[in-house]
Amino acid sequence: MTVQDSGYTFAYLDEATKRMIRRALLKAVAIPGYQVPFASREMPMPYGWGTGGVQLTAACLTPGDVLKVIDQGADDTTNAVSIRSFFARVAGIATTEATAEATIIQTRHRIPETPLTEDQILVFQVPIPEPLRFLEPRETETRRMHALADYGLMQVRLYEDIARHGAITRAYAYPVRVEGRYVMDPSPIPRFDNPKLDRSAALMLFGAGREQRIHALPPWTRVESLDFEDYPFEASRPDAPCALCGATDSYLDEVITDDAGGRMFVCSDTDHCAGRRAAGHRGASTETGA
Amino acid sequence: MYVATKGGERAIGNAHAWLAEERRGDPAVPDLTVAQIREQMALAVARVMAEGALHDPDLAALALKQARGDMIEAVFLIRAYRTTLPRLGASLPLETAAMACDRRISAIFKDLPGGQRLGPTFDYTHRLLDFALAAEAAPPPAPEAPATPGPVPHAAGILDREGVLQPEAGGEAVPPDLTRAPLELPAGRALRLQALARGDEGFLLALAYSSQRGYGRNHPFVGELRIGAVAVEVEIPELGFAVEIGEVTLTECETVNQFRGSATEPAQFTRGYGLVLGACERKAISMALVDRALRARELGEEDTGAPAQDEEFVLSHCDNVQASGFLEHIKLPHHVDFQAELELVRRLRAAAAGAQREAAE
Amino acid sequence: MTDGTDIRRNDGAGDAKSFKGFCQEFSKIPGPGGEAPPLLRVSGLTRRYGACIGCAEVGFDLWPGEVMGIVGESGSGKSTLLACLAGHLAPDAGQVLWRDRDGRTRDVLTMSEPERRMLARTDWAFVHQNPRDGLRMGVSAGGNVGERLMAVGARHYGRIRATAADWLGRVEIDPGRIDDAPHRFSGGMQQRLQIARNLVTHPRLVLMDEPTGGLDVSVQARLLDLLRGLVREMGLSAVVVTHDLAVVRLLAHRLMVMKDGRVVEAGLTDQVLDDPQHPYTQLLVSSVLQV
């Protein structure tokens, strides 16, 4: 446990701001999938680098919490390291790389492979919360579309995908319908992760700092990825097992190993992979890894 | 052989250490002091205060030093600092008519009460590099004359009295604050002005320029441009009256724009307004032009689709801290989403190749 | 019609009763079946622009399967009237009553926005003069036709596509072009695509604003034939605004002539065009070039 820097309020934000964020969170939880505006504060890291997620984590943290921060599924990517050390410094809470030990997990672009529990909160960093944004740039119009559940345009876009490519070509940030009402962007997670959103035991919170929006999925919420009856949503399947641990059902990163185009595929979720290797699983690569 | 490396933390630490060395530069060269920046780079300091939305020349100077001269980085430092400050209250509306003007010009009258005062302006300098400055010689003292204090009323007042200038509508007693409540569109004029006052000077300059070139033209004249110190007064509840707590430097610009009128309404000029912390003349004038352009709809003008007239476009993109943050975030790892796209492209290509083969058979 | 009673309105005041009676006696179209109210009842519709009149005190009834033409020159108020009916403009006064599929009378002007949007997407249709205003230019022909179906919940790609292809055929567009973008179509094809997009949900009322405006004469003729066929097949009611008397002659059962925001003459199309009573109508009719 690191010592909290006493020059700051616990978790950096002043109490009035935390209260404002919690109120927005309560509203978001009460209306699953609905984007709640909130007065995002300036933070010591740039907009676009996780300020929304950081504000939500800061509003939820209590001194007994154990925090895990991942980016692209890994604990030691630079931005995850930066955010984890920020909280260690301003909150003095325990941090961990083990998914099972964490009470709050802040993530960018992945959902951990290890199934989450009712005692955990998953905080997502969101760049653009509005699923309709690239169909309709005006905020005034998209707000109305959500209010009237006017999602025909979104379905048309999926139709166009199938007409042009034979399949829906959203590889990440695949839009979902929450409790049959609001269409939501689950943040740029690969479509592989979408099934984990549906009826998750953990509370899932989404923060967009620059765009000033919060949305949420309470535990056990029905989340369906948009599709057609005759073109049902399919999460992508990995083509190969992890070269390090042999997992066949985990999302893989492609690593280029030499100039000749040699490549190998390894688990994106570093904790999951390390855990499997610790339990004796091995992949095709003879390297044990760190 | 591939080794799953860890070391992000060490890499960051090393990067920060090198950054500190680069910031200092050649140790044989004297260290730049905050006071030097404050005194001799005053316009940079002014811009950091304006866009950081915090009036403190020393802090702004420190931010510039820490940011190695990168304006937006310095503004970011000030904004992040500002977030931590407790909000004590609001001042009374600033009386810019009572400004102690260092500079005051009006383009619409040859002369007017309060006079035309150039102040320490670049306007009429010849842009020839002055190599004497490299020699660090002290400048000769500027000529002095006794001060002629007296009221410096706004030029707009003259037009107001004649009734040829559209009066400003009164606003709410407590204007909204976009740092305390999320910005919602459509926004009222007060909120727009707050956003513009904090907005990026370059962006506003380009928008103002575009409006002059015909993208939402509104024929601006500079009715008033003044730079100087204005007293800040705060009402103290325990005392029951207002007390002056200090003064700030402000730049204020009022433009007189294209008149409107019809058979039933007599013609009147319309106005634009710009107010900026510190001495930021270019920003204040740009702000006034953009303010006026954004009022197009409420003044019943045709929406030509010009960017300067598009409230949502201007307000969503004028904050340079937001803009640079989001722009630069694309440097962050995106390999997971990219991987998903890569797989998709491969699959589509494989399917197309397969279909071609089948067709050939 | 020759009993001496002047059954055509020359003074701009609406008189639904005489109209109804007239229609029942002499109309070529099926009457309103007993006591059933009309499909659309407009009364006192007024819209001003400052001191100018857009349209004033306009009223009429419309029955199923009936096409009403509204003619006039620019500034007559016909487009304002249509825009008020369609909900693009808010009228200053008046009432618009619509009988929905369940037989209930709905007050269109006081409806909530969700209800109005639903109406616009299902029972009503609006054909713009410029097809680009009524199409999504960035979406394929199939997507354009299928959009209304998807907006009301259609979720089977194959069926949506089949319906779209079918409709393309019905408006005489080659179904093989279902994946083409509208900007690759000619003006006439774009207009027919817009019609298909509007009719796919079997609306009961179609509002058309200069549907043949801007098209070549031969293309116009083909489009009017198509419209006439569809109106008959589907039992559509329609309000067609146009300055072109040939369009009303071909499409409309009844017409209203507007000038300066008011209706100056109304009646059966053939009667008004063959025997105009109001001086302005006479001027319009005589001004048409005989080719």
mmCIF file of C-alpha atoms in Angstrom, chain C:
data_model
loop_
_atom_site.group_PDB
_atom_site.id
_atom_site.type_symbol
_atom_site.label_atom_id
_atom_site.label_comp_id
_atom_site.label_asym_id
_atom_site.label_seq_id
_atom_site.Cartn_x
_atom_site.Cartn_y
_atom_site.Cartn_z
ATOM 1 C CA MET C 1 -74.626 20.940 -61.046
ATOM 2 C CA THR C 2 -76.753 22.959 -63.280
ATOM 3 C CA ASP C 3 -79.635 23.691 -60.945
ATOM 4 C CA GLY C 4 -78.552 27.258 -60.440
ATOM 5 C CA THR C 5 -76.958 26.767 -57.044
ATOM 6 C CA ASP C 6 -73.399 27.971 -57.289
ATOM 7 C CA ILE C 7 -71.586 25.032 -55.881
ATOM 8 C CA ARG C 8 -68.112 26.332 -56.409
ATOM 9 C CA ARG C 9 -66.531 28.633 -53.910
ATOM 10 C CA ASN C 10 -65.318 31.907 -55.307
ATOM 11 C CA ASP C 11 -64.881 33.880 -52.147
ATOM 12 C CA GLY C 12 -62.307 31.855 -50.285
ATOM 13 C CA ALA C 13 -64.603 30.786 -47.485
ATOM 14 C CA GLY C 14 -64.654 27.043 -46.797
ATOM 15 C CA ASP C 15 -67.968 25.326 -46.849
ATOM 16 C CA ALA C 16 -67.533 21.679 -46.137
ATOM 17 C CA LYS C 17 -71.206 20.892 -46.237
ATOM 18 C CA SER C 18 -71.821 21.829 -49.805
ATOM 19 C CA PHE C 19 -68.622 20.106 -50.779
ATOM 20 C CA LYS C 20 -69.609 16.914 -49.125
ATOM 21 C CA GLY C 21 -72.966 16.978 -50.727
ATOM 22 C CA PHE C 22 -71.459 17.729 -54.075
ATOM 23 C CA CYS C 23 -68.991 14.893 -53.776
ATOM 24 C CA GLN C 24 -71.630 12.417 -52.832
ATOM 25 C CA GLU C 25 -73.775 13.327 -55.812
ATOM 26 C CA PHE C 26 -71.355 13.804 -58.598
ATOM 27 C CA SER C 27 -68.016 12.405 -57.533
ATOM 28 C CA LYS C 28 -66.429 9.646 -59.598
ATOM 29 C CA ILE C 29 -64.815 8.237 -56.516
ATOM 30 C CA PRO C 30 -66.463 6.017 -53.917
ATOM 31 C CA GLY C 31 -68.340 8.103 -51.456
ATOM 32 C CA PRO C 32 -67.624 8.160 -47.788
ATOM 33 C CA GLY C 33 -69.846 5.210 -46.944
ATOM 34 C CA GLY C 34 -72.691 6.337 -44.762
ATOM 35 C CA GLU C 35 -71.831 8.513 -41.815
ATOM 36 C CA ALA C 36 -68.085 7.840 -41.774
ATOM 37 C CA PRO C 37 -66.044 11.021 -41.342
ATOM 38 C CA PRO C 38 -63.551 11.970 -44.029
ATOM 39 C CA LEU C 39 -59.986 10.653 -43.870
ATOM 40 C CA LEU C 40 -58.644 14.179 -43.524
ATOM 41 C CA ARG C 41 -60.509 17.271 -42.431
ATOM 42 C CA VAL C 42 -58.741 20.602 -42.630
ATOM 43 C CA SER C 43 -60.394 23.766 -41.375
ATOM 44 C CA GLY C 44 -59.375 27.371 -40.970
ATOM 45 C CA LEU C 45 -55.710 26.692 -41.620
ATOM 46 C CA THR C 46 -53.819 29.965 -41.395
ATOM 47 C CA ARG C 47 -50.137 30.808 -41.367
ATOM 48 C CA ARG C 48 -48.608 34.262 -41.485
ATOM 49 C CA TYR C 49 -45.092 35.464 -42.062
ATOM 50 C CA GLY C 50 -45.005 38.692 -40.071
ATOM 51 C CA ALA C 51 -47.488 40.952 -41.807
ATOM 52 C CA CYS C 52 -47.689 38.763 -44.910
ATOM 53 C CA ILE C 53 -50.234 36.020 -45.301
ATOM 54 C CA GLY C 54 -48.805 32.602 -46.090
ATOM 55 C CA CYS C 55 -52.167 30.920 -46.286
ATOM 56 C CA ALA C 56 -55.444 31.970 -44.726
ATOM 57 C CA GLU C 57 -58.610 30.156 -43.695
ATOM 58 C CA VAL C 58 -58.046 27.122 -45.865
ATOM 59 C CA GLY C 59 -60.292 24.142 -45.361
ATOM 60 C CA PHE C 60 -61.220 20.971 -47.189
ATOM 61 C CA ASP C 61 -62.131 17.360 -46.658
ATOM 62 C CA LEU C 62 -60.449 14.389 -48.217
ATOM 63 C CA TRP C 63 -61.834 10.901 -48.578
ATOM 64 C CA PRO C 64 -60.051 7.566 -49.097
ATOM 65 C CA GLY C 65 -58.788 7.117 -52.616
ATOM 66 C CA GLU C 66 -59.226 10.779 -53.444
ATOM 67 C CA VAL C 67 -56.556 13.051 -54.910
ATOM 68 C CA MET C 68 -56.828 16.763 -54.228
ATOM 69 C CA GLY C 69 -54.807 19.103 -56.378
ATOM 70 C CA ILE C 70 -53.786 22.524 -55.143
ATOM 71 C CA VAL C 71 -52.732 24.877 -57.893
ATOM 72 C CA GLY C 72 -51.447 28.390 -57.919
ATOM 73 C CA GLU C 73 -48.433 30.350 -58.919
ATOM 74 C CA SER C 74 -45.441 31.181 -56.740
ATOM 75 C CA GLY C 75 -46.544 33.012 -53.643
ATOM 76 C CA SER C 76 -50.051 31.616 -53.785
ATOM 77 C CA GLY C 77 -49.638 29.891 -50.437
ATOM 78 C CA LYS C 78 -49.918 26.358 -51.741
ATOM 79 C CA SER C 79 -46.503 25.291 -50.465
ATOM 80 C CA THR C 80 -47.165 26.933 -47.116
ATOM 81 C CA LEU C 81 -50.396 24.997 -46.878
ATOM 82 C CA LEU C 82 -48.642 21.726 -47.603
ATOM 83 C CA ALA C 83 -45.872 22.492 -45.141
ATOM 84 C CA CYS C 84 -48.467 23.151 -42.438
ATOM 85 C CA LEU C 85 -50.207 19.865 -43.183
ATOM 86 C CA ALA C 86 -46.926 17.969 -43.130
ATOM 87 C CA GLY C 87 -45.828 19.458 -39.828
ATOM 88 C CA HIS C 88 -42.844 21.282 -41.343
ATOM 89 C CA LEU C 89 -44.423 24.589 -40.310
ATOM 90 C CA ALA C 90 -46.620 25.392 -37.330
ATOM 91 C CA PRO C 91 -49.816 27.108 -38.446
ATOM 92 C CA ASP C 92 -51.075 30.115 -36.531
ATOM 93 C CA ALA C 93 -54.649 28.882 -36.554
ATOM 94 C CA GLY C 94 -56.752 26.042 -37.809
ATOM 95 C CA GLN C 95 -57.325 22.378 -37.272
ATOM 96 C CA VAL C 96 -56.300 19.200 -39.043
ATOM 97 C CA LEU C 97 -58.171 16.033 -38.150
ATOM 98 C CA TRP C 98 -57.037 12.605 -39.309
ATOM 99 C CA ARG C 99 -58.926 9.350 -39.100
ATOM 100 C CA ASP C 100 -56.442 6.606 -38.277
ATOM 101 C CA ARG C 101 -56.591 2.912 -39.163
ATOM 102 C CA ASP C 102 -58.662 2.141 -36.100
ATOM 103 C CA GLY C 103 -61.222 4.722 -37.100
ATOM 104 C CA ARG C 104 -60.261 7.136 -34.345
ATOM 105 C CA THR C 105 -60.049 10.829 -35.102
ATOM 106 C CA ARG C 106 -56.653 12.322 -34.245
ATOM 107 C CA ASP C 107 -55.866 16.009 -33.958
ATOM 108 C CA VAL C 108 -52.677 16.293 -35.970
ATOM 109 C CA LEU C 109 -51.611 19.761 -34.857
ATOM 110 C CA THR C 110 -51.806 19.007 -31.143
ATOM 111 C CA MET C 111 -50.227 15.552 -31.322
ATOM 112 C CA SER C 112 -47.097 14.841 -29.334
ATOM 113 C CA GLU C 113 -43.886 14.672 -31.306
ATOM 114 C CA PRO C 114 -43.419 10.911 -30.972
ATOM 115 C CA GLU C 115 -46.944 10.397 -32.316
ATOM 116 C CA ARG C 116 -46.341 12.764 -35.186
ATOM 117 C CA ARG C 117 -43.094 11.072 -36.097
ATOM 118 C CA MET C 118 -44.800 7.696 -36.086
ATOM 119 C CA LEU C 119 -47.552 9.056 -38.296
ATOM 120 C CA ALA C 120 -45.004 10.530 -40.695
ATOM 121 C CA ARG C 121 -43.276 7.175 -40.897
ATOM 122 C CA THR C 122 -46.277 4.948 -41.396
ATOM 123 C CA ASP C 123 -49.620 6.379 -42.454
ATOM 124 C CA TRP C 124 -48.455 9.581 -44.089
ATOM 125 C CA ALA C 125 -45.863 10.182 -46.755
ATOM 126 C CA PHE C 126 -44.235 13.306 -48.158
ATOM 127 C CA VAL C 127 -42.758 13.475 -51.629
ATOM 128 C CA HIS C 128 -40.379 16.412 -52.022
ATOM 129 C CA GLN C 129 -39.992 18.351 -55.212
ATOM 130 C CA ASN C 130 -36.268 17.754 -55.176
ATOM 131 C CA PRO C 131 -35.683 14.035 -54.592
ATOM 132 C CA ARG C 132 -32.425 14.817 -52.851
ATOM 133 C CA ASP C 133 -34.455 16.336 -50.029
ATOM 134 C CA GLY C 134 -36.427 13.155 -49.608
ATOM 135 C CA LEU C 135 -33.661 10.593 -49.961
ATOM 136 C CA ARG C 136 -30.520 9.709 -48.077
ATOM 137 C CA MET C 137 -27.956 10.299 -50.754
ATOM 138 C CA GLY C 138 -25.283 8.375 -48.859
ATOM 139 C CA VAL C 139 -27.396 5.233 -48.548
ATOM 140 C CA SER C 140 -28.062 2.639 -51.266
ATOM 141 C CA ALA C 141 -31.402 2.453 -53.058
ATOM 142 C CA GLY C 142 -32.292 -0.655 -51.068
ATOM 143 C CA GLY C 143 -31.385 1.055 -47.806
ATOM 144 C CA ASN C 144 -33.493 4.051 -48.723
ATOM 145 C CA VAL C 145 -36.550 1.964 -49.439
ATOM 146 C CA GLY C 146 -35.992 -0.279 -46.437
ATOM 147 C CA GLU C 147 -35.417 2.519 -43.935
ATOM 148 C CA ARG C 148 -39.042 3.091 -43.014
ATOM 149 C CA LEU C 149 -39.514 -0.615 -42.494
ATOM 150 C CA MET C 150 -36.474 -0.715 -40.225
ATOM 151 C CA ALA C 151 -37.620 2.385 -38.392
ATOM 152 C CA VAL C 152 -40.784 0.588 -37.356
ATOM 153 C CA GLY C 153 -38.999 -2.562 -36.314
ATOM 154 C CA ALA C 154 -38.331 -4.766 -39.348
ATOM 155 C CA ARG C 155 -35.333 -6.931 -38.484
ATOM 156 C CA HIS C 156 -35.044 -9.568 -41.200
ATOM 157 C CA TYR C 157 -32.470 -8.526 -43.768
ATOM 158 C CA GLY C 158 -33.665 -10.945 -46.435
ATOM 159 C CA ARG C 159 -37.281 -9.864 -46.202
ATOM 160 C CA ILE C 160 -36.413 -6.182 -46.065
ATOM 161 C CA ARG C 161 -34.288 -6.592 -49.147
ATOM 162 C CA ALA C 162 -36.956 -8.556 -50.973
ATOM 163 C CA THR C 163 -39.553 -5.905 -50.190
ATOM 164 C CA ALA C 164 -37.202 -3.194 -51.364
ATOM 165 C CA ALA C 165 -36.457 -5.052 -54.608
ATOM 166 C CA ASP C 166 -40.156 -5.562 -55.173
ATOM 167 C CA TRP C 167 -40.844 -1.886 -54.734
ATOM 168 C CA LEU C 168 -38.044 -0.885 -57.044
ATOM 169 C CA GLY C 169 -39.771 -3.020 -59.667
ATOM 170 C CA ARG C 170 -43.093 -1.379 -58.999
ATOM 171 C CA VAL C 171 -41.639 2.055 -59.629
ATOM 172 C CA GLU C 172 -39.933 0.761 -62.747
ATOM 173 C CA ILE C 173 -36.378 0.824 -61.449
ATOM 174 C CA ASP C 174 -34.293 -2.242 -62.304
ATOM 175 C CA PRO C 175 -34.095 -4.244 -59.040
ATOM 176 C CA GLY C 176 -30.526 -5.070 -59.957
ATOM 177 C CA ARG C 177 -29.661 -1.526 -58.956
ATOM 178 C CA ILE C 178 -30.744 -2.106 -55.388
ATOM 179 C CA ASP C 179 -27.221 -1.528 -54.054
ATOM 180 C CA ASP C 180 -26.489 1.571 -56.118
ATOM 181 C CA ALA C 181 -26.279 4.961 -54.461
ATOM 182 C CA PRO C 182 -28.949 7.467 -55.500
ATOM 183 C CA HIS C 183 -26.462 9.910 -56.934
ATOM 184 C CA ARG C 184 -25.890 7.410 -59.716
ATOM 185 C CA PHE C 185 -29.546 7.644 -60.743
ATOM 186 C CA SER C 186 -31.099 10.137 -63.138
ATOM 187 C CA GLY C 187 -33.451 12.767 -61.759
ATOM 188 C CA GLY C 188 -36.484 10.812 -62.821
ATOM 189 C CA MET C 189 -35.176 7.628 -61.218
ATOM 190 C CA GLN C 190 -34.386 9.472 -58.014
ATOM 191 C CA GLN C 191 -37.926 10.755 -57.910
ATOM 192 C CA ARG C 192 -39.309 7.263 -58.431
ATOM 193 C CA LEU C 193 -36.976 5.996 -55.710
ATOM 194 C CA GLN C 194 -38.327 8.647 -53.387
ATOM 195 C CA ILE C 195 -41.823 7.488 -54.142
ATOM 196 C CA ALA C 196 -40.917 3.865 -53.425
ATOM 197 C CA ARG C 197 -39.298 4.934 -50.153
ATOM 198 C CA ASN C 198 -42.476 6.675 -49.152
ATOM 199 C CA LEU C 199 -44.974 4.038 -50.203
ATOM 200 C CA VAL C 200 -43.279 0.959 -48.761
ATOM 201 C CA THR C 201 -45.224 1.243 -45.498
ATOM 202 C CA HIS C 202 -48.538 1.556 -47.347
ATOM 203 C CA PRO C 203 -49.411 5.026 -46.165
ATOM 204 C CA ARG C 204 -52.960 6.173 -46.609
ATOM 205 C CA LEU C 205 -52.148 9.803 -47.319
ATOM 206 C CA VAL C 206 -49.416 11.116 -49.569
ATOM 207 C CA LEU C 207 -48.496 14.782 -49.661
ATOM 208 C CA MET C 208 -46.653 15.772 -52.834
ATOM 209 C CA ASP C 209 -44.853 19.015 -53.482
ATOM 210 C CA GLU C 210 -44.378 19.611 -57.217
ATOM 211 C CA PRO C 211 -43.606 15.928 -57.826
ATOM 212 C CA THR C 212 -42.645 16.499 -61.437
ATOM 213 C CA GLY C 213 -40.834 19.789 -60.998
ATOM 214 C CA GLY C 214 -37.453 19.897 -62.651
ATOM 215 C CA LEU C 215 -37.956 16.778 -64.739
ATOM 216 C CA ASP C 216 -37.932 16.519 -68.529
ATOM 217 C CA VAL C 217 -41.374 16.490 -70.102
ATOM 218 C CA SER C 218 -41.237 12.872 -71.259
ATOM 219 C CA VAL C 219 -40.006 11.818 -67.839
ATOM 220 C CA GLN C 220 -42.833 13.759 -66.230
ATOM 221 C CA ALA C 221 -45.394 11.942 -68.278
ATOM 222 C CA ARG C 222 -44.012 8.565 -67.257
ATOM 223 C CA LEU C 223 -43.922 9.586 -63.599
ATOM 224 C CA LEU C 224 -47.491 10.829 -63.650
ATOM 225 C CA ASP C 225 -48.650 7.580 -65.219
ATOM 226 C CA LEU C 226 -46.861 5.666 -62.512
ATOM 227 C CA LEU C 227 -48.355 7.813 -59.774
ATOM 228 C CA ARG C 228 -51.811 7.476 -61.172
ATOM 229 C CA GLY C 229 -51.460 3.697 -61.282
ATOM 230 C CA LEU C 230 -50.126 3.453 -57.743
ATOM 231 C CA VAL C 231 -52.792 5.741 -56.344
ATOM 232 C CA ARG C 232 -55.452 3.587 -57.900
ATOM 233 C CA GLU C 233 -53.883 0.239 -56.934
ATOM 234 C CA MET C 234 -53.247 1.228 -53.358
ATOM 235 C CA GLY C 235 -56.346 3.323 -52.828
ATOM 236 C CA LEU C 236 -54.188 6.223 -51.727
ATOM 237 C CA SER C 237 -55.422 9.635 -50.837
ATOM 238 C CA ALA C 238 -53.178 12.448 -51.872
ATOM 239 C CA VAL C 239 -52.748 16.177 -51.747
ATOM 240 C CA VAL C 240 -50.697 17.344 -54.712
ATOM 241 C CA VAL C 241 -49.358 20.869 -54.838
ATOM 242 C CA THR C 242 -48.324 22.080 -58.266
ATOM 243 C CA HIS C 243 -48.296 25.016 -60.590
ATOM 244 C CA ASP C 244 -48.662 22.695 -63.561
ATOM 245 C CA LEU C 245 -52.267 22.284 -64.669
ATOM 246 C CA ALA C 246 -51.386 19.197 -66.713
ATOM 247 C CA VAL C 247 -50.416 17.425 -63.477
ATOM 248 C CA VAL C 248 -53.747 18.099 -61.803
ATOM 249 C CA ARG C 249 -55.599 17.222 -64.960
ATOM 250 C CA LEU C 250 -53.982 13.790 -64.929
ATOM 251 C CA LEU C 251 -53.848 13.048 -61.217
ATOM 252 C CA ALA C 252 -56.426 14.984 -59.265
ATOM 253 C CA HIS C 253 -60.112 14.310 -58.841
ATOM 254 C CA ARG C 254 -60.717 17.693 -57.287
ATOM 255 C CA LEU C 255 -58.737 20.841 -57.127
ATOM 256 C CA MET C 256 -58.428 24.109 -55.264
ATOM 257 C CA VAL C 257 -57.015 27.228 -56.880
ATOM 258 C CA MET C 258 -55.051 29.500 -54.564
ATOM 259 C CA LYS C 259 -54.054 33.102 -54.939
ATOM 260 C CA ASP C 260 -52.438 35.365 -52.336
ATOM 261 C CA GLY C 261 -52.905 32.761 -49.651
ATOM 262 C CA ARG C 262 -56.577 32.136 -50.188
ATOM 263 C CA VAL C 263 -58.650 29.594 -52.074
ATOM 264 C CA VAL C 264 -60.411 31.388 -54.913
ATOM 265 C CA GLU C 265 -62.057 28.465 -56.641
ATOM 266 C CA ALA C 266 -62.601 24.763 -56.031
ATOM 267 C CA GLY C 267 -64.397 21.858 -57.562
ATOM 268 C CA LEU C 268 -64.022 18.827 -59.795
ATOM 269 C CA THR C 269 -60.839 19.067 -61.795
ATOM 270 C CA ASP C 270 -62.398 18.769 -65.207
ATOM 271 C CA GLN C 271 -65.122 21.256 -64.425
ATOM 272 C CA VAL C 272 -62.767 23.889 -63.050
ATOM 273 C CA LEU C 273 -60.303 23.529 -65.882
ATOM 274 C CA ASP C 274 -62.885 23.350 -68.641
ATOM 275 C CA ASP C 275 -65.155 26.043 -67.276
ATOM 276 C CA PRO C 276 -63.274 28.299 -64.862
ATOM 277 C CA GLN C 277 -65.434 30.829 -63.056
ATOM 278 C CA HIS C 278 -62.987 32.982 -61.104
ATOM 279 C CA PRO C 279 -60.997 35.503 -63.181
ATOM 280 C CA TYR C 280 -57.711 34.250 -61.781
ATOM 281 C CA THR C 281 -58.515 30.661 -62.695
ATOM 282 C CA GLN C 282 -59.479 31.821 -66.134
ATOM 283 C CA LEU C 283 -56.128 33.544 -66.420
ATOM 284 C CA LEU C 284 -54.262 30.420 -65.323
ATOM 285 C CA VAL C 285 -56.112 28.171 -67.709
ATOM 286 C CA SER C 286 -55.735 30.464 -70.657
ATOM 287 C CA SER C 287 -52.034 30.951 -69.966
ATOM 288 C CA VAL C 288 -51.196 27.320 -70.485
ATOM 289 C CA LEU C 289 -49.420 26.950 -73.797
ATOM 290 C CA GLN C 290 -51.147 24.553 -76.085
ATOM 291 C CA VAL C 291 -48.471 22.486 -77.713
#
